[in-house]
Tab-separated table of C-alpha atoms in Angstrom:
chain	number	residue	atom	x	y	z
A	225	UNK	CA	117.415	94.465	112.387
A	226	UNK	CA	115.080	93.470	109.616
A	227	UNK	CA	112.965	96.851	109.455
A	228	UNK	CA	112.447	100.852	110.034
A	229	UNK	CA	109.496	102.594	110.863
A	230	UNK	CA	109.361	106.248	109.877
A	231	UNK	CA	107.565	108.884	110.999
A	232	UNK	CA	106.693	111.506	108.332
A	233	UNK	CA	105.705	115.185	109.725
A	234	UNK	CA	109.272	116.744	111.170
A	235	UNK	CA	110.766	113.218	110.337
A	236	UNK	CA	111.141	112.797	106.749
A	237	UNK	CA	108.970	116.058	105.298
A	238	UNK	CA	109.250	119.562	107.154
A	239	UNK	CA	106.259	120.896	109.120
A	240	UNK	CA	107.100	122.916	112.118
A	241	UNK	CA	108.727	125.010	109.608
A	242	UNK	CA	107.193	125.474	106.895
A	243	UNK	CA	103.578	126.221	108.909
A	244	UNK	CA	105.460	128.923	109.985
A	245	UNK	CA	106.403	130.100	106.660
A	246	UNK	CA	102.611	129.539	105.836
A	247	UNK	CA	101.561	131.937	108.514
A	248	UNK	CA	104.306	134.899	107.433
A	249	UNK	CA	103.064	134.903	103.743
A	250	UNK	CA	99.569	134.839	105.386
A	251	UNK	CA	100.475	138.183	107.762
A	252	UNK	CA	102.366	139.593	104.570
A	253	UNK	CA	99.183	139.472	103.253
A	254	UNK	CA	96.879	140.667	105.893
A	255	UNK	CA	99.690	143.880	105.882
A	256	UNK	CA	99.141	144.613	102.366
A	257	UNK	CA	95.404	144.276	101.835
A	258	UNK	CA	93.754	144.986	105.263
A	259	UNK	CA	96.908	147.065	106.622
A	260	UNK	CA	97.833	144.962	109.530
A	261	UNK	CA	100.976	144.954	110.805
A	262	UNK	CA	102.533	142.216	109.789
A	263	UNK	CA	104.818	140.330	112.832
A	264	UNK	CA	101.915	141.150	114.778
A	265	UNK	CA	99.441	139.533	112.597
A	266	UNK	CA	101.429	136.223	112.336
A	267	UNK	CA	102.572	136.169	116.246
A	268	UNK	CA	98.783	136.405	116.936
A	269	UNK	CA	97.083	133.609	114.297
A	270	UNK	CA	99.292	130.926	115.297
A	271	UNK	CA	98.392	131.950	119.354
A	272	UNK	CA	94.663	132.102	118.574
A	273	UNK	CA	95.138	128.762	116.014
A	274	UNK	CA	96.583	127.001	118.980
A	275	UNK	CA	94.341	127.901	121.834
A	276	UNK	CA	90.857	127.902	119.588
A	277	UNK	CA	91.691	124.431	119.161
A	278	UNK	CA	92.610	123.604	122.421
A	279	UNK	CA	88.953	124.723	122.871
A	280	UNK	CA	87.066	123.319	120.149
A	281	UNK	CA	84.974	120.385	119.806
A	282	UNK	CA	87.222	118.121	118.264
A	283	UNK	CA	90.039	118.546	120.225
A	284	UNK	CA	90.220	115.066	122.064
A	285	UNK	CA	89.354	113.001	118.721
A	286	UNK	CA	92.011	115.499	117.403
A	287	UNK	CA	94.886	114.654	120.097
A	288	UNK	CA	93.859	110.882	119.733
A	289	UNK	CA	94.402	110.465	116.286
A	290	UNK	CA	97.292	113.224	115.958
A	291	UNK	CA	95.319	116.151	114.057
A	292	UNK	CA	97.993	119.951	114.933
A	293	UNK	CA	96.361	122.814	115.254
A	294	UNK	CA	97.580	124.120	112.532
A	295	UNK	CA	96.641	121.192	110.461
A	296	UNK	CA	93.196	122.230	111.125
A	297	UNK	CA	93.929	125.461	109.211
A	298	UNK	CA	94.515	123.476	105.609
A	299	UNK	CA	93.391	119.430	105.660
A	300	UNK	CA	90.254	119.222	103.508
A	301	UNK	CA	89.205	116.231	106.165
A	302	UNK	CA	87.299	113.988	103.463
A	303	UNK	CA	85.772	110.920	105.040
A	304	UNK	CA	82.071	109.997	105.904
A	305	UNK	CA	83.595	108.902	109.868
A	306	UNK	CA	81.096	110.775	112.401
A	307	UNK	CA	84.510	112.141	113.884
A	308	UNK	CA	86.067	113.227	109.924
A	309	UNK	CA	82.507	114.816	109.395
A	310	UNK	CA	82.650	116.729	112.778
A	311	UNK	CA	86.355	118.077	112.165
A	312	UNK	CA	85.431	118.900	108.397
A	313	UNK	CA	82.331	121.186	109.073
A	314	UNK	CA	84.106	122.854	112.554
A	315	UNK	CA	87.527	123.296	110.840
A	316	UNK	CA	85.361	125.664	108.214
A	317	UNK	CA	84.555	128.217	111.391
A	318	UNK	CA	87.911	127.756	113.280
A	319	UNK	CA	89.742	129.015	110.210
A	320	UNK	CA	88.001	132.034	109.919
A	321	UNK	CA	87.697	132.611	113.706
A	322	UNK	CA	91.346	132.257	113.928
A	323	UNK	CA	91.999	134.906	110.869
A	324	UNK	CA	89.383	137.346	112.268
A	325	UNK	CA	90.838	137.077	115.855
A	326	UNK	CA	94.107	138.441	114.659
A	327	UNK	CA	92.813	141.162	112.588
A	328	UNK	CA	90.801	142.480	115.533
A	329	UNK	CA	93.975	142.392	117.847
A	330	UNK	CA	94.792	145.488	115.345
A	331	UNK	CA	91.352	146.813	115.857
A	332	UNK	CA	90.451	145.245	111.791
A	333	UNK	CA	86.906	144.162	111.366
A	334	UNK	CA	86.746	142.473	108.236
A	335	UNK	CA	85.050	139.132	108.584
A	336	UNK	CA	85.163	138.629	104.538
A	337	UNK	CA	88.663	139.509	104.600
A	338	UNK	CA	89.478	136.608	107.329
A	339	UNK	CA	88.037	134.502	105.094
A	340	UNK	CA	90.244	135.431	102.357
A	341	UNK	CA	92.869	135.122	104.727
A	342	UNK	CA	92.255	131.570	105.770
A	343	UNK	CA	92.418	130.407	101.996
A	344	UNK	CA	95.522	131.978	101.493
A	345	UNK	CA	96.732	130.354	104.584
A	346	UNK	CA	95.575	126.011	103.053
A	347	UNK	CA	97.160	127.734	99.585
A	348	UNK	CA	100.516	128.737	101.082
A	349	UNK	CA	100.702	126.189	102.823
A	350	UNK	CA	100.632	123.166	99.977
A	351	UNK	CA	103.152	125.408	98.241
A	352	UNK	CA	105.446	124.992	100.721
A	353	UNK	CA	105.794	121.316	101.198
A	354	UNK	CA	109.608	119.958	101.198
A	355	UNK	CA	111.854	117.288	102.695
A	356	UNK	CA	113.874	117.272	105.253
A	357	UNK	CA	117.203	117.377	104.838
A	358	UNK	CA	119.270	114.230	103.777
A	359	UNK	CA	115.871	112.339	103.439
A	360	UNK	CA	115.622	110.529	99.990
A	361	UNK	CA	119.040	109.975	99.862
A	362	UNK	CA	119.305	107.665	103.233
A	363	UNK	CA	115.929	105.873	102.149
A	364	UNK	CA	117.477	105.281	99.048
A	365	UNK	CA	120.561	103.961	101.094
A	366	UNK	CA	118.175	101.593	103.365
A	367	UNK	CA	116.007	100.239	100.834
A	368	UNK	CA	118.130	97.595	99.411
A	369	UNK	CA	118.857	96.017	102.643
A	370	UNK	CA	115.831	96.700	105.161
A	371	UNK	CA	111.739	96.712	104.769
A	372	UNK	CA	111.081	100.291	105.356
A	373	UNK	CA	107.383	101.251	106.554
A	374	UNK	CA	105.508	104.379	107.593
A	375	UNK	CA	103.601	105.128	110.852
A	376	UNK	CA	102.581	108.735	110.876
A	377	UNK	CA	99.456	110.381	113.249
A	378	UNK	CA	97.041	112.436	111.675
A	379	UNK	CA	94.093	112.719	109.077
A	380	UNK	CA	93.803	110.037	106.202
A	381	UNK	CA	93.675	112.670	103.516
A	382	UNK	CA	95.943	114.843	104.771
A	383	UNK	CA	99.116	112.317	105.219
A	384	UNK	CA	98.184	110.375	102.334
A	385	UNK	CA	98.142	114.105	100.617
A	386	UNK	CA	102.087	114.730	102.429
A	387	UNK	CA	103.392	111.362	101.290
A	388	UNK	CA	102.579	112.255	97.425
A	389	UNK	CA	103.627	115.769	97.296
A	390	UNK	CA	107.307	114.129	99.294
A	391	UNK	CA	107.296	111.572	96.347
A	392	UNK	CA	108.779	109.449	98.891
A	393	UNK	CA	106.063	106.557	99.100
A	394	UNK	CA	107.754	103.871	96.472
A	395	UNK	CA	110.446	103.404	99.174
A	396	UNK	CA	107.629	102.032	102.089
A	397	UNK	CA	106.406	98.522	101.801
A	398	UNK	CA	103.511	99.750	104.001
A	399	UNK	CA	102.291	102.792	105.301
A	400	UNK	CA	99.705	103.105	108.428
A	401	UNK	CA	98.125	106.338	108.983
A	402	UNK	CA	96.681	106.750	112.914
A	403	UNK	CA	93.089	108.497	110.967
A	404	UNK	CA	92.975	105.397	108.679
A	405	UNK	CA	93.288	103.052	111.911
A	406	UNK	CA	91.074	105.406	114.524
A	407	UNK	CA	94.121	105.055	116.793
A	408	UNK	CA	97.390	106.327	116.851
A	409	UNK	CA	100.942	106.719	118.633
A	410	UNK	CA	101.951	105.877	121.582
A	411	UNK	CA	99.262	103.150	121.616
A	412	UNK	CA	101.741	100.061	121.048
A	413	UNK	CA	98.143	98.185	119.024
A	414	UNK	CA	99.468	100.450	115.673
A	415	UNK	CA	102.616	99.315	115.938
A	416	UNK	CA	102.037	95.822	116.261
A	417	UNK	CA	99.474	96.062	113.241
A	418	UNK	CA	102.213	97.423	111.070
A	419	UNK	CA	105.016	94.888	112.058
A	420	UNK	CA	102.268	92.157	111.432
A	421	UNK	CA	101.859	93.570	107.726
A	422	UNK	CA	105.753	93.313	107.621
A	423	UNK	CA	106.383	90.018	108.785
A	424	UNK	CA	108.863	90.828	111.270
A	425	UNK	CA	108.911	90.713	115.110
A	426	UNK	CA	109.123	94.190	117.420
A	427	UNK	CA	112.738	93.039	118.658
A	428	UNK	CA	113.768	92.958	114.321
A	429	UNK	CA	112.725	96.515	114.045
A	430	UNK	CA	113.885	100.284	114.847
A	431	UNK	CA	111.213	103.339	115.139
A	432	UNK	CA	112.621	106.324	113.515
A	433	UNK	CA	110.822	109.988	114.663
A	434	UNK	CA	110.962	113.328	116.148
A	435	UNK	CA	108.324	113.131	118.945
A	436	UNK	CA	109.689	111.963	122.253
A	437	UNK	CA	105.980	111.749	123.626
A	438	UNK	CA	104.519	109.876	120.305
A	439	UNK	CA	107.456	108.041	118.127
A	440	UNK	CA	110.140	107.150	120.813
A	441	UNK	CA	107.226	106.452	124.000
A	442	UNK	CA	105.241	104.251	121.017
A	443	UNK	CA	108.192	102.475	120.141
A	444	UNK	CA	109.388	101.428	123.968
A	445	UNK	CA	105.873	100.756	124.702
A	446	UNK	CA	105.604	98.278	121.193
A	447	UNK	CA	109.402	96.941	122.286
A	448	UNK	CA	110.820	98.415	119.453
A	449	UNK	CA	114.145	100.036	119.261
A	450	UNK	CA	114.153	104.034	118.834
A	451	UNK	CA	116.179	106.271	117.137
A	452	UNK	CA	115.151	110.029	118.062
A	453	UNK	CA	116.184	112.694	115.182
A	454	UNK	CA	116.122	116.102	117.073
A	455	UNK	CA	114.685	119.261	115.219
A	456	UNK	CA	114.592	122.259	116.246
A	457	UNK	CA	111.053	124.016	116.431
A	458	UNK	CA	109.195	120.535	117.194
A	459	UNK	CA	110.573	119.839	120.411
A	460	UNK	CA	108.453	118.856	123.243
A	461	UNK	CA	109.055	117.396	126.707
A	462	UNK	CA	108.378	113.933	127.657
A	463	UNK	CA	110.302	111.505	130.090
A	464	UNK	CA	110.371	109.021	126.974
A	465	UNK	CA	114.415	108.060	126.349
A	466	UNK	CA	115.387	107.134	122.970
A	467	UNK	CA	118.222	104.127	122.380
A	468	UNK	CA	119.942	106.579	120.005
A	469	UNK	CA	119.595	110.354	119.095
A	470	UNK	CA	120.378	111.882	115.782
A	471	UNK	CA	120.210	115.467	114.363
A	472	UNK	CA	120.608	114.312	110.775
A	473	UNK	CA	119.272	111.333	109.212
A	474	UNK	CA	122.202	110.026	107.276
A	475	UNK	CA	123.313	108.660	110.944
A	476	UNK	CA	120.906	106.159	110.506
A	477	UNK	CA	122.462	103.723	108.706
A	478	UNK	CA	126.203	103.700	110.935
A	479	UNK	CA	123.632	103.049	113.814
A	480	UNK	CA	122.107	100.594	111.980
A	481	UNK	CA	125.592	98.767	111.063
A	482	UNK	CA	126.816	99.161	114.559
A	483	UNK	CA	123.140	96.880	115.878
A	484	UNK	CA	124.695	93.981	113.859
């Protein structure tokens, strides 16, 4: 093995997670200035974040390119793409929509306050970027003996916005972002573009991630080994199988010893 691909959201920064954290301070909020009770509030926005975009305009360029829901709620979307420009002027609605939906499950008609509410939602959630567990310390590990690279779905702003806050980019000798390319995992053509940038064949590299449906089916669909870190809150199901599963990333590198 010559190289590792990383994921980013769930994989080497927290997202699941902390968007949840994101939508408490957000309900603590709606409780103390509109009154709203406050477990209520939060079970509700992330139900009506979820199925507004299920049903908004940009879904499918959204599920292409690997856009969340709740991603919606806080990337600023910058880009002069037909598709970025779209997303950027509808993501301005949803946020409010979603904010205004959940004060009117209490019966709350405030449409300024929703509004309020959807800025405190982008603010709290910057805050509360972190990494996961374990993860500079095992890319520090891997850097002196493998090319490391990044292959994360989602807006071009918004990841390129993640990988500074992690402070994690020195370590990658290239990073592709799905938005930057206008396609994204599983499609095996992203993967191949990044191992091309590399210099090393699909059978000299391992895929690292936490999506069975996007990291581990893009890697056996590229021919590229998998290693599948489990995380609990960003499970989904998927018949892809991983050639190894972890639930901490400083297994990688005894996996990576063992492939020798």
């Amino acid at each position: 093995m010559k190289a590792l691909l990383f994921d980013l959201d769930d994989t080497l920064v927290v997202d699941e997670a902390v968007s949840s954290e994101a939508f408490a301070a957000t309900a603590r909020a709606a409780s103390t200035g509109h009154g709203a009770d406050a477990a209520s509030f939060q079970r509700d926005a992330m139900r009506h974040a979820r199925s507004l975009w299920a049903a908004g305009p940009c879904q499918s360029y959204c599920k292409a390119i690997g856009i969340s829901a709740f991603e919606c709620l806080w990337g600023k979307f910058e880009g002069d793409s037909e598709e970025l420009t779209a997303l950027r002027n509808w993501a301005h609605t949803y946020r409010e929509q979603v904010f205004d939906a959940a004060l009117r499950e209490q019966l709350i008609e405030d449409p300024e306050g929703a509004a309020d509410l959807a800025k405190t939602f982008a603010k709290e959630r910057r805050l509360l970027q972190r990494l996961m567990p374990e993860a500079r310390e095992t890319l520090a590990r891997l850097t002196p003996n493998y090319k490391l690279a990044m292959l994360t779905n989602g807006a071009p702003d918004l990841q390129r916005e993640k990988i500074a806050a992690s402070g994690l980019g020195n370590h990658f000798q290239a990073i592709a972002v799905s938005g930057e390319h206008g396609i994204g995992k599983p499609k095996p053509e992203i993967f191949h573009r990044l191992l091309s940038e590399l210099g090393v064949q699909a059978s000299e590299a391992v895929m690292v991630g936490n999506s069975l449906e996007r990291d581990i089916a893009g890697a056996n669909n590229a021919g590229v080994k998998s290693i599948w870190i489990k995380v609990k809150g960003s499970e989904e199901p998927d018949s892809a199988i991983p050639d190894y599963t972890i639930e901490s990333l400083s297994e990688i590198p005894a996996i990576l010893e063992a492939l020798k």
